[in-house]
Every structure is written in structure tokens, then in C-alpha cells.
Coordinates of C-alpha atoms in Angstrom, one line a residue:
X1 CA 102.5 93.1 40.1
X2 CA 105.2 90.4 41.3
X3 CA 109.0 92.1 40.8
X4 CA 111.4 90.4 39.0
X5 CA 113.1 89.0 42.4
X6 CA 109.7 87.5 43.7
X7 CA 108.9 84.9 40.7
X8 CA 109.5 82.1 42.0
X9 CA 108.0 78.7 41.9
X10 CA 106.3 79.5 45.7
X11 CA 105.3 83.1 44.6
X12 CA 103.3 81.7 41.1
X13 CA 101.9 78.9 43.0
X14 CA 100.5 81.4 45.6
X15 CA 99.0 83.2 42.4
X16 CA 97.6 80.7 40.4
X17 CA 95.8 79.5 44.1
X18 CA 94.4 82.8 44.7
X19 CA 93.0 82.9 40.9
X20 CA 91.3 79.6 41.6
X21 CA 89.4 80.3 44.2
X22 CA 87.8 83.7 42.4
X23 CA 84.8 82.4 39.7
X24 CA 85.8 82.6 36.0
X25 CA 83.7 84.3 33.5
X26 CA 82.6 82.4 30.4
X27 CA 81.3 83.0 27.3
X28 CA 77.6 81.2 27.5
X29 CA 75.5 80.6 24.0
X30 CA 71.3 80.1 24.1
X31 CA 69.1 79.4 21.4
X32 CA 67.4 82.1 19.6
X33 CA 64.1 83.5 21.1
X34 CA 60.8 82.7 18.2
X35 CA 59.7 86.0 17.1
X36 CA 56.8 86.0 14.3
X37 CA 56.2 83.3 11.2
X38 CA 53.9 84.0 8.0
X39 CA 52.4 81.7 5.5
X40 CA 53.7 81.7 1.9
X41 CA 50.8 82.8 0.0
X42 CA 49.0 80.3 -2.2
X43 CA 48.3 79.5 -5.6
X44 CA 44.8 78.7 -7.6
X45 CA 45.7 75.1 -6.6
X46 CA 45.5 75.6 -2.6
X47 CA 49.2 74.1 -2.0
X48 CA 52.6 75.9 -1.4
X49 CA 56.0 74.6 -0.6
X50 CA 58.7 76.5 0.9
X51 CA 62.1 75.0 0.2
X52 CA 65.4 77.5 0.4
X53 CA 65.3 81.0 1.9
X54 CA 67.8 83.2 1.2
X55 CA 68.8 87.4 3.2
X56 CA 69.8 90.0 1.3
X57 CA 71.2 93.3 2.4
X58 CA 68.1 95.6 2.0
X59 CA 66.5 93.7 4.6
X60 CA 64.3 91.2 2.3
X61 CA 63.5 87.5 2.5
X62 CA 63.9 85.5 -1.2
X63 CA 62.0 82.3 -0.8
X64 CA 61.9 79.3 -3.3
X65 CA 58.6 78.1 -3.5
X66 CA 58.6 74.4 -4.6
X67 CA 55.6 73.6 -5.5
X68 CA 54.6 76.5 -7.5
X69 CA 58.0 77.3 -9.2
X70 CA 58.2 80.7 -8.5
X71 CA 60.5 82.7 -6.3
X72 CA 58.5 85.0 -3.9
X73 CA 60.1 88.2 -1.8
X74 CA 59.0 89.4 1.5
X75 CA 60.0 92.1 3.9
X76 CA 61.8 90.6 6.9
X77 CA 58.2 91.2 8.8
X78 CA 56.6 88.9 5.8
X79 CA 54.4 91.2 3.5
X80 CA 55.0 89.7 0.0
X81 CA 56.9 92.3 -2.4
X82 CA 57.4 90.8 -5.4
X83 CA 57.6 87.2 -7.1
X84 CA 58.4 86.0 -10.5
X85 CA 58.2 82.1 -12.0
X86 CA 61.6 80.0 -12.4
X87 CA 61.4 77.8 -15.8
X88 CA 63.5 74.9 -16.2
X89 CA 66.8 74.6 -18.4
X90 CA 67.1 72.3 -19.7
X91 CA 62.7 72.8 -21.0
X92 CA 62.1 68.9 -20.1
X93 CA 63.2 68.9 -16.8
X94 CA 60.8 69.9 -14.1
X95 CA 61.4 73.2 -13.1
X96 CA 61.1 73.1 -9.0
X97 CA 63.4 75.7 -7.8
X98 CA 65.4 74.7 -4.7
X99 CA 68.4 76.5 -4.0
X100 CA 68.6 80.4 -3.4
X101 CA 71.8 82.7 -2.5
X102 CA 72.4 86.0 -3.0
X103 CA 75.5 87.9 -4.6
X104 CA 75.6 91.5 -3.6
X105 CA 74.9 94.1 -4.8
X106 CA 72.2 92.7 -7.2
X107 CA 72.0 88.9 -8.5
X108 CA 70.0 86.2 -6.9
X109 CA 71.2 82.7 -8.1
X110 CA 67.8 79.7 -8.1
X111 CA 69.1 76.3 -8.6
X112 CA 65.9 74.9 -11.0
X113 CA 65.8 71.7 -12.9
X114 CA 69.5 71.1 -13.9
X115 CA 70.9 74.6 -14.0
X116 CA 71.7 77.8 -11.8
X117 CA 69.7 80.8 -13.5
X118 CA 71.0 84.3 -12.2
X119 CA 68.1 86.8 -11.9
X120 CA 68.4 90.4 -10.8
X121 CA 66.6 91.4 -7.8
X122 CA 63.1 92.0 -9.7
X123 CA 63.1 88.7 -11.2
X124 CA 64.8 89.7 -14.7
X125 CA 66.8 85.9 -16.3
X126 CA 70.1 87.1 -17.0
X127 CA 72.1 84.0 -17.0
X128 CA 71.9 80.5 -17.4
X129 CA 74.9 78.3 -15.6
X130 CA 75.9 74.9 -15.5
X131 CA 72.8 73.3 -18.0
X132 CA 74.1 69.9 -18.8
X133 CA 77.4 69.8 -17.0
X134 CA 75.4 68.6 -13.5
X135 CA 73.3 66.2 -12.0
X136 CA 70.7 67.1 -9.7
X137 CA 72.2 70.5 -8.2
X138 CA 70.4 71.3 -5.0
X139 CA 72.2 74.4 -2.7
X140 CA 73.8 77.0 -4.2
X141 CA 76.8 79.6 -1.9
X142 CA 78.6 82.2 -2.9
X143 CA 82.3 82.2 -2.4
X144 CA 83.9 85.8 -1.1
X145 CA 85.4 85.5 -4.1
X146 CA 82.1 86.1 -5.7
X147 CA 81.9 82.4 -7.2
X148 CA 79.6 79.9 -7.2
X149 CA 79.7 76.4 -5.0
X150 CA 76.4 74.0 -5.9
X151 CA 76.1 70.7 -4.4
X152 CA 74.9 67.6 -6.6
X153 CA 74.2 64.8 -4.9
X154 CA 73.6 62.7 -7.9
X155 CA 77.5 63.0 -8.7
X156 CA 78.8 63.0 -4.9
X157 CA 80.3 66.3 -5.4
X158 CA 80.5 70.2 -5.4
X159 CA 80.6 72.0 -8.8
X160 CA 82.8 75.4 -8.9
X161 CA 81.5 78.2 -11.2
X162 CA 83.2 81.9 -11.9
X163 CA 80.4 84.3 -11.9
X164 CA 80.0 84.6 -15.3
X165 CA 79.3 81.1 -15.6
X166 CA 82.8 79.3 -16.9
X167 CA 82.8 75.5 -14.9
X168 CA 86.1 75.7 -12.5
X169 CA 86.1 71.6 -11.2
X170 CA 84.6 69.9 -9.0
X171 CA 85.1 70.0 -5.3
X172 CA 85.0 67.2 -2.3
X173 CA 85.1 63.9 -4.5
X174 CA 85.5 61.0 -2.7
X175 CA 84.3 63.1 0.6
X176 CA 81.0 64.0 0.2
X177 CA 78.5 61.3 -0.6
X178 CA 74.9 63.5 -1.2
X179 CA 75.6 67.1 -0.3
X180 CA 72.7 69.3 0.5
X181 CA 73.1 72.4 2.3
X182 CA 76.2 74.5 1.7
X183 CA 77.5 77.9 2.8
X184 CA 80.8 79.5 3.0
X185 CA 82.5 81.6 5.6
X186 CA 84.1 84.7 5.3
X187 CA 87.5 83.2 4.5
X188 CA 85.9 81.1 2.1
X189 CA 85.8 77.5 4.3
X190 CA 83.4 75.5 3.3
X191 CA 80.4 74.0 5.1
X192 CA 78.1 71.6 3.3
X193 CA 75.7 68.6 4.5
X194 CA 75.4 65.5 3.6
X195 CA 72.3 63.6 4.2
X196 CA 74.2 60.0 2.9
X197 CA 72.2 57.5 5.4
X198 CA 75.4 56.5 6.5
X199 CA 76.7 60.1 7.4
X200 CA 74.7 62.6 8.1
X201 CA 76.9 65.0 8.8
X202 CA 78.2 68.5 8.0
X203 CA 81.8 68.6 6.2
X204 CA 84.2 71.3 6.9
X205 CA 86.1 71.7 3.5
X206 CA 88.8 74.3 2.7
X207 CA 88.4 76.5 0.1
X208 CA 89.8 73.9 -2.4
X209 CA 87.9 71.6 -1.1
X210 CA 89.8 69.4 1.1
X211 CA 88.6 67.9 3.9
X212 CA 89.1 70.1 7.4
X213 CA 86.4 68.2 9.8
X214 CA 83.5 66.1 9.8
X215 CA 80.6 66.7 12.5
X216 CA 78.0 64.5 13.2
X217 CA 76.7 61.0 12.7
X218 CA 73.1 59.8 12.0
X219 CA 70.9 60.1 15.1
X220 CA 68.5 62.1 17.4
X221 CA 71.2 63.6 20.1
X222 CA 73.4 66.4 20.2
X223 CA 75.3 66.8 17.0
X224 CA 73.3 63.6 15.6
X225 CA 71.5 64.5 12.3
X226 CA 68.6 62.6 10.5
X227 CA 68.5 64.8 7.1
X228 CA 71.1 67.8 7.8
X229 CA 69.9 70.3 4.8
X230 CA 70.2 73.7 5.1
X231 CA 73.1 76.0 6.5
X232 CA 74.0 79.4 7.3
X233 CA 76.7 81.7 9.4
X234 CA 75.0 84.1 11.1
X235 CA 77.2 87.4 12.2
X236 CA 78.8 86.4 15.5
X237 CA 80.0 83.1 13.3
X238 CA 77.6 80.4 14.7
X239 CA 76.6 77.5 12.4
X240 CA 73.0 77.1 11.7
X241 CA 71.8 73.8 10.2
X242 CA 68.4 72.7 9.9
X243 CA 68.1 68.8 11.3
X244 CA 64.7 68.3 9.0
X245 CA 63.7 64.4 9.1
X246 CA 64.3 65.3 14.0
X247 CA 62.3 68.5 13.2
X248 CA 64.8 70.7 14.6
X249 CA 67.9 73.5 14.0
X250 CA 70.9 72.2 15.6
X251 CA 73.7 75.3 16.1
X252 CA 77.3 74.4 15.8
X253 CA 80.2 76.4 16.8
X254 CA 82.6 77.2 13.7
X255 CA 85.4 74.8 15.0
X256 CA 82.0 72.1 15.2
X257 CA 81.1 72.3 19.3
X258 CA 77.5 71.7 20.0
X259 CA 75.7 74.8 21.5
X260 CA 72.1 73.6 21.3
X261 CA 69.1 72.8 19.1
X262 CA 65.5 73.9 19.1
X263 CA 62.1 72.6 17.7
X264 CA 59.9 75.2 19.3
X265 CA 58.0 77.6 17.3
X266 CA 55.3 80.2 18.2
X267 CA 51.9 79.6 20.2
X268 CA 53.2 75.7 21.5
X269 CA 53.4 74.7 18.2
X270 CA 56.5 72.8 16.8
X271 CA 58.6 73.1 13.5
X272 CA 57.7 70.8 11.1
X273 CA 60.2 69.7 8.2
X274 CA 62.3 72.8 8.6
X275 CA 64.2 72.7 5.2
X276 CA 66.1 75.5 5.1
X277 CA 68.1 78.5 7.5
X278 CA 69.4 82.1 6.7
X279 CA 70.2 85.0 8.8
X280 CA 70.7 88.9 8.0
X281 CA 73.1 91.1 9.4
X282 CA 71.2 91.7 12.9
X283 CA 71.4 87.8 13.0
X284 CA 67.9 87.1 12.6
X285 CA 67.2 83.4 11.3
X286 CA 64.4 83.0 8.6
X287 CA 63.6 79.2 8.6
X288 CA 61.8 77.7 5.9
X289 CA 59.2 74.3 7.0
X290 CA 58.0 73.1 4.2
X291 CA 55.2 70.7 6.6
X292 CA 53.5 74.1 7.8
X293 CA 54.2 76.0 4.1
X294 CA 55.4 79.1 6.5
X295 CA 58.3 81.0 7.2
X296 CA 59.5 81.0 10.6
X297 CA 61.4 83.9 12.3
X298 CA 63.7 83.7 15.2
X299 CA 65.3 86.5 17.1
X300 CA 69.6 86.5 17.0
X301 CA 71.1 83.6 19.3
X302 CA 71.9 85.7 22.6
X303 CA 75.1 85.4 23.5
X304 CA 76.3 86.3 27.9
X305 CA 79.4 85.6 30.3
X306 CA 78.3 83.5 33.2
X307 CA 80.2 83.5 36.5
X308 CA 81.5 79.7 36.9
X309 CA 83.2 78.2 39.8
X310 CA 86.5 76.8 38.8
X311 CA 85.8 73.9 41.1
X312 CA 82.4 73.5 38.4
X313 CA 84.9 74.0 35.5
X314 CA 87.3 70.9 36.8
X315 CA 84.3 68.9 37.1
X316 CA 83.3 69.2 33.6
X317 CA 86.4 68.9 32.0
X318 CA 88.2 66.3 34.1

């Protein structure tokens, strides 16, 4: 350790050149490794349609199943458990269950025709939210808080609910044009997608809903979305977002830098119109494709220090 007596400009300057020549270790991010995929069983009718997918802390997969409108529950290795159908509320509205989130220790929230309905774990209705006071709500998060956040893009906005159900405002107007996707971090920012033609893009909203960042703009590149839709934070806080209309997941840093994106699946095959993410605690990602009516599971995104030259490092960032 330099004394007191030896800082001086000479002395740091020998320091900092002896640093530079050593290689620096950085923190390196790669795509999640495909693991297994199942088929969402069918119906009399021959057709199924996963939409949202949803990880709960036993382990099990909640899948919204479109076409059938009926909620379905798998172990995390894909053997159906349970399922139970979602009615409309309001009756005349098509019932069509989309969004799916999870408040622990035991509610599931289904965004169906032009409500949230709050089931129990088995599939028992307990409550009916928000019938007639939205649009057409499509993803449904819960806040650490433990309320609700659904996205309307019929209104342009996000609709606030306490858990039991009382409207608290609307969030994001005059930011968000058609929000999708949303999810919330663990200090209650806000991530949503908006597949607006002239966006697409994720928003990075504050807890009351004011505008942090905006990522992306339509496109096939890096960080270029056609149809961002579903989101999650999986537990070393990357940003999952599923890039449906490019058939891909894009992952995002939670300050919005670009890590990669991926369209493989297993056996050569490709994802199809991947419409939805989740991951569970070991950061597993369960991906919904509605095109191949199958779940798709990838292992957690693998995360190493590489040994860079500093000389590599002044290329890149000068």
C-alpha cells in the first residue's frame, strides 16, 4: 500500500499503469439454455391456445388457455394438475382469459372478458374486479404492495386496484399508447409494453406511474421490438420480454441494456408466436407460443466473469 508521503501524481500514475496492463474481470450474460416443452392438452374441438403463463411458489405453472377459456396447472416438468373454466363478467362479453399473475400465498388473478376474477389456487371465483370500469384489460401484476396493475389498451392506460377490489386511478396516461405486458419489480417500478405501431417499446414507470425510461423502437435488431407482450423479472433482476410478431425473447438489463435474444427451441425447431414469459425462483423461464399450442421451458440465463484486456475494453467504449 502507497504511504501517505508517496501519493503523488508520479506514484498514482505508476499505479493506474500497472492496473492497465493486468486483464479486468467482467460480469458476462448468455441466453438461457432450452430445457424441455409440453403441449397444452386439448379440447373435444382439436385446438388450444396458450396466451399468459404465470409461477407460483410451490413450483407450478398457471396457463391461460385462450381458446378454450379455462385456466390449466402443470408441474414445472408439464404433467397437467388441475384446470377449471374462466366465465366472462360482464355474461355478453366473450370470456377468453388472457392475463394471469399470482399473489402469494393463495389468489390467482385471470383477466377474462372485461374484468379481473380472483380464484384460489383450485379454481374457486372469489372475486370479481374492475367489471365495467375498463376497456379491454389484457396483463395483470401484482404490486409488492399486494395491489393490482392491469393494462387496457383500449383506454391507453394502466388501471390501479387495492386487493379487495376498490379502483385506485389510472396510471401512465398520455405515456402509454396500447400496453400489453406488465410486471413490477421488487421496489414496485413498473415495466409494461406497448405494442402502439409507432412504439413498440417497453416503458419504465415509477410506482405512480411516471415515466422513468423508454426502450426500444419498432424493428428486428437488438432492442427493436415488432409486438413486445409479455414480461417478467427473473431472480438475478434481468428483464424478460417476449418479441412475438420477430418470434423471439429479447433480455434487457433492469437499467434497459441489451443482453441478447433467442428464437431457438428444442430439436432445431424455432419459437413460434411466443406470447408470454415467467420465471420461478431458480429462474427458470416458462414461455407460452401460442403458433405451436406448447409451453416452452428454458434453463436460468447463466451468468460468468470473463477476463478482458483493457486495451479490448478502450476499444469498445471509445
Amino acid at each position: 500500500m502507497l504511504s501517505p508521503a508517496s501519493r503523488t501524481p508520479c506514484a498514482w500514475l505508476l499505479v493506474v499503469a500497472c492496473i492497465a496492463t493486468q486483464p479486468a474481470l467482467v460480469r458476462a450474460q448468455a441466453t438461457p439454455p432450452y430445457l424441455l416443452e409440453w403441449q397444452i392438452p386439448q379440447l373435444s374441438g382439436g385446438v388450444n391456445s396458450p396466451y399468459c403463463v404465470a409461477t407460483s411458489a410451490d413450483g407450478n405453472i398457471y396457463v391461460t388457455d385462450q381458446t378454450n377459456h379455462r385456466v390449466i396447472v402443470f408441474s414445472s416438468f408439464g404433467a397437467p394438475l388441475n384446470a377449471w373454466d374462466v366465465p366472462a363478467i360482464p355474461a355478453e362479453f366473450v370470456p377468453s382469459p388472457i392475463g394471469i399473475a399470482i399473489s402469494e400465498p393463495a389468489t390467482v388473478y385471470v383477466v377474462a372478458g372485461q374484468s379481473v376474477n380472483a380464484y384460489t389456487k383450485t379454481g374457486t371465483l372469489n372475486l370479481v374486479i374492475g367489471a365495467g370500469q375498463m376497456g379491454k384489460p389484457r396483463g395483470v401484476a401484482v404490486t409488492p404492495e399486494g395491489n393490482l396493475l392491469v393494462t387496457d389498451p383500449e383506454r391507453g392506460s394502466i388501471h390501479k386496484f387495492g386487493a379487495d377490489g376498490t379502483y385506485l386511478g389510472a396510471l401512465g396516461v398520455g405515456i402509454v399508447k396500447e400496453p400489453i405486458g406488465i410486471t413490477v419489480d421488487q421496489d414496485g417500478t413498473i415495466y409494461v409494453s406497448d405494442e402502439n405501431p409507432g412504439l413498440d417499446c417497453v416503458f419504465q414507470l415509477t410506482p405512480s406511474g411516471s415515466l422513468l425510461a423508454k426502450w426500444g423502437e419498432p424493428g428486428g435488431g437488438p432492442q427493436q421490438f415488432n409486438g413486445p407482450a409479455g414480461l417478467c423479472i427473473d431472480p438475478s433482476h434481468n428483464l424478460f420480454v417476449t418479441d412475438h410478431s420477430n418470434s423471439r425473447i429479447q433480455m434487457l438489463s433492469l437499467s434497459g441494456t441489451f443482453l441478447g435474444a433467442w428464437s431457438y427451441a428444442g430439436s432445431g425447431q424455432t419459437l413460434g408466436v411466443p406470447l408470454d414469459v415467467a420465471a420461478d425462483k431458480f429462474g427458470q423461464l416458462y414461455v407460452s407460443d401460442s403458433a405451436g399450442g406448447r409451453i416452452i421451458v428454458y434453463g436460468a440465463a447463466p451468468v460468468f466473469t470473463a477476463r478482458v484486456s483493457w486495451a479490448a475494453l478502450k476499444a469498445k467504449f471509445h
